[in-house]
Amino acid sequence: MEKAGYPWAHEFDDYIKESILDHKLERVINYSGAGASSALAFSTMDHFAPLLYVLGASNQGDRIRVFNNSCVLGSLSMTGYLFE
């Protein structure tokens, strides 16, 4: 099944998702490591900063699960995370 949405949106979302699941939070903070997709991923920091707050409240030992792994309207990631 083909993913809906722009390829750059999936590239950025996959970079963030893999970084979170691998507990490599420095990659999330330094999101520009995702390459060109990072310049298109969000227009202002208020669309990304809430994720940083959630990650700051998490623990290294948390089990992380992904839910609602989807992209809508071309570039809006609906990916959600459960920290247990």
mmCIF file of C-alpha atoms in Angstrom:
data_model
loop_
_atom_site.group_PDB
_atom_site.id
_atom_site.type_symbol
_atom_site.label_atom_id
_atom_site.label_comp_id
_atom_site.label_asym_id
_atom_site.label_seq_id
_atom_site.Cartn_x
_atom_site.Cartn_y
_atom_site.Cartn_z
ATOM 1 C CA MET A 1 0.000 0.000 0.000
ATOM 2 C CA GLU A 2 1.358 3.412 -0.977
ATOM 3 C CA LYS A 3 1.597 6.078 1.707
ATOM 4 C CA ALA A 4 -0.550 9.177 1.218
ATOM 5 C CA GLY A 5 1.253 12.486 1.425
ATOM 6 C CA TYR A 6 4.398 14.133 0.156
ATOM 7 C CA PRO A 7 7.604 12.093 0.133
ATOM 8 C CA TRP A 8 9.493 14.764 2.111
ATOM 9 C CA ALA A 9 6.829 14.662 4.831
ATOM 10 C CA HIS A 10 7.266 10.908 5.215
ATOM 11 C CA GLU A 11 11.051 11.260 5.129
ATOM 12 C CA PHE A 12 10.996 13.732 8.020
ATOM 13 C CA ASP A 13 8.357 11.802 9.976
ATOM 14 C CA ASP A 14 10.308 8.550 9.556
ATOM 15 C CA TYR A 15 13.528 10.255 10.730
ATOM 16 C CA ILE A 16 11.808 11.562 13.863
ATOM 17 C CA LYS A 17 9.982 8.284 14.505
ATOM 18 C CA GLU A 18 13.124 6.149 14.191
ATOM 19 C CA SER A 19 15.045 8.553 16.417
ATOM 20 C CA ILE A 20 12.383 8.406 19.127
ATOM 21 C CA LEU A 21 12.009 4.633 18.992
ATOM 22 C CA ASP A 22 15.799 4.203 19.172
ATOM 23 C CA HIS A 23 15.940 6.616 22.165
ATOM 24 C CA LYS A 24 18.256 8.913 20.153
ATOM 25 C CA LEU A 25 16.620 12.111 21.300
ATOM 26 C CA GLU A 26 19.590 14.265 20.304
ATOM 27 C CA ARG A 27 18.632 13.498 16.691
ATOM 28 C CA VAL A 28 15.152 14.885 17.344
ATOM 29 C CA ILE A 29 16.584 18.031 18.922
ATOM 30 C CA ASN A 30 18.961 18.384 15.966
ATOM 31 C CA TYR A 31 16.192 17.668 13.474
ATOM 32 C CA SER A 32 18.100 19.311 10.612
ATOM 33 C CA GLY A 33 19.988 16.002 10.400
ATOM 34 C CA ALA A 34 16.941 14.741 8.523
ATOM 35 C CA GLY A 35 18.226 16.666 5.503
ATOM 36 C CA ALA A 36 16.239 18.802 3.109
ATOM 37 C CA SER A 37 12.934 17.512 4.466
ATOM 38 C CA SER A 38 13.560 19.317 7.761
ATOM 39 C CA ALA A 39 13.269 22.714 6.046
ATOM 40 C CA LEU A 40 9.770 21.832 4.839
ATOM 41 C CA ALA A 41 8.506 19.928 7.869
ATOM 42 C CA PHE A 42 7.026 22.831 9.832
ATOM 43 C CA SER A 43 6.663 26.578 9.334
ATOM 44 C CA THR A 44 7.111 27.715 12.920
ATOM 45 C CA MET A 45 8.632 26.101 15.992
ATOM 46 C CA ASP A 46 5.270 25.965 17.787
ATOM 47 C CA HIS A 47 4.408 23.058 15.482
ATOM 48 C CA PHE A 48 7.425 21.064 16.669
ATOM 49 C CA ALA A 49 8.294 22.250 20.188
ATOM 50 C CA PRO A 50 5.464 20.331 21.939
ATOM 51 C CA LEU A 51 7.137 17.087 20.890
ATOM 52 C CA LEU A 52 10.337 18.232 22.615
ATOM 53 C CA TYR A 53 8.423 18.874 25.855
ATOM 54 C CA VAL A 54 6.927 15.385 25.753
ATOM 55 C CA LEU A 55 10.319 13.828 25.100
ATOM 56 C CA GLY A 56 11.792 15.842 27.983
ATOM 57 C CA ALA A 57 9.183 14.357 30.317
ATOM 58 C CA SER A 58 9.885 10.797 29.198
ATOM 59 C CA ASN A 59 12.270 8.351 30.853
ATOM 60 C CA GLN A 60 15.091 6.439 29.178
ATOM 61 C CA GLY A 61 13.471 3.166 30.233
ATOM 62 C CA ASP A 62 10.062 3.956 28.783
ATOM 63 C CA ARG A 63 8.590 1.525 26.305
ATOM 64 C CA ILE A 64 7.499 3.600 23.315
ATOM 65 C CA ARG A 65 4.745 2.578 20.943
ATOM 66 C CA VAL A 66 3.587 4.337 17.795
ATOM 67 C CA PHE A 67 -0.077 4.739 17.020
ATOM 68 C CA ASN A 68 -1.948 6.518 14.252
ATOM 69 C CA ASN A 69 1.065 6.381 11.962
ATOM 70 C CA SER A 70 -0.382 8.462 9.136
ATOM 71 C CA CYS A 71 -0.044 11.641 7.149
ATOM 72 C CA VAL A 72 -3.039 13.750 6.082
ATOM 73 C CA LEU A 73 -3.485 16.727 3.780
ATOM 74 C CA GLY A 74 -0.177 15.968 2.120
ATOM 75 C CA SER A 75 2.155 16.887 4.945
ATOM 76 C CA LEU A 76 0.418 16.836 8.325
ATOM 77 C CA SER A 77 1.796 14.004 10.419
ATOM 78 C CA MET A 78 -0.744 12.405 12.706
ATOM 79 C CA THR A 79 1.840 10.070 14.242
ATOM 80 C CA GLY A 80 1.300 9.653 17.946
ATOM 81 C CA TYR A 81 3.424 8.034 20.636
ATOM 82 C CA LEU A 82 2.587 6.169 23.830
ATOM 83 C CA PHE A 83 5.219 6.204 26.579
ATOM 84 C CA GLU A 84 4.749 3.385 29.060
#
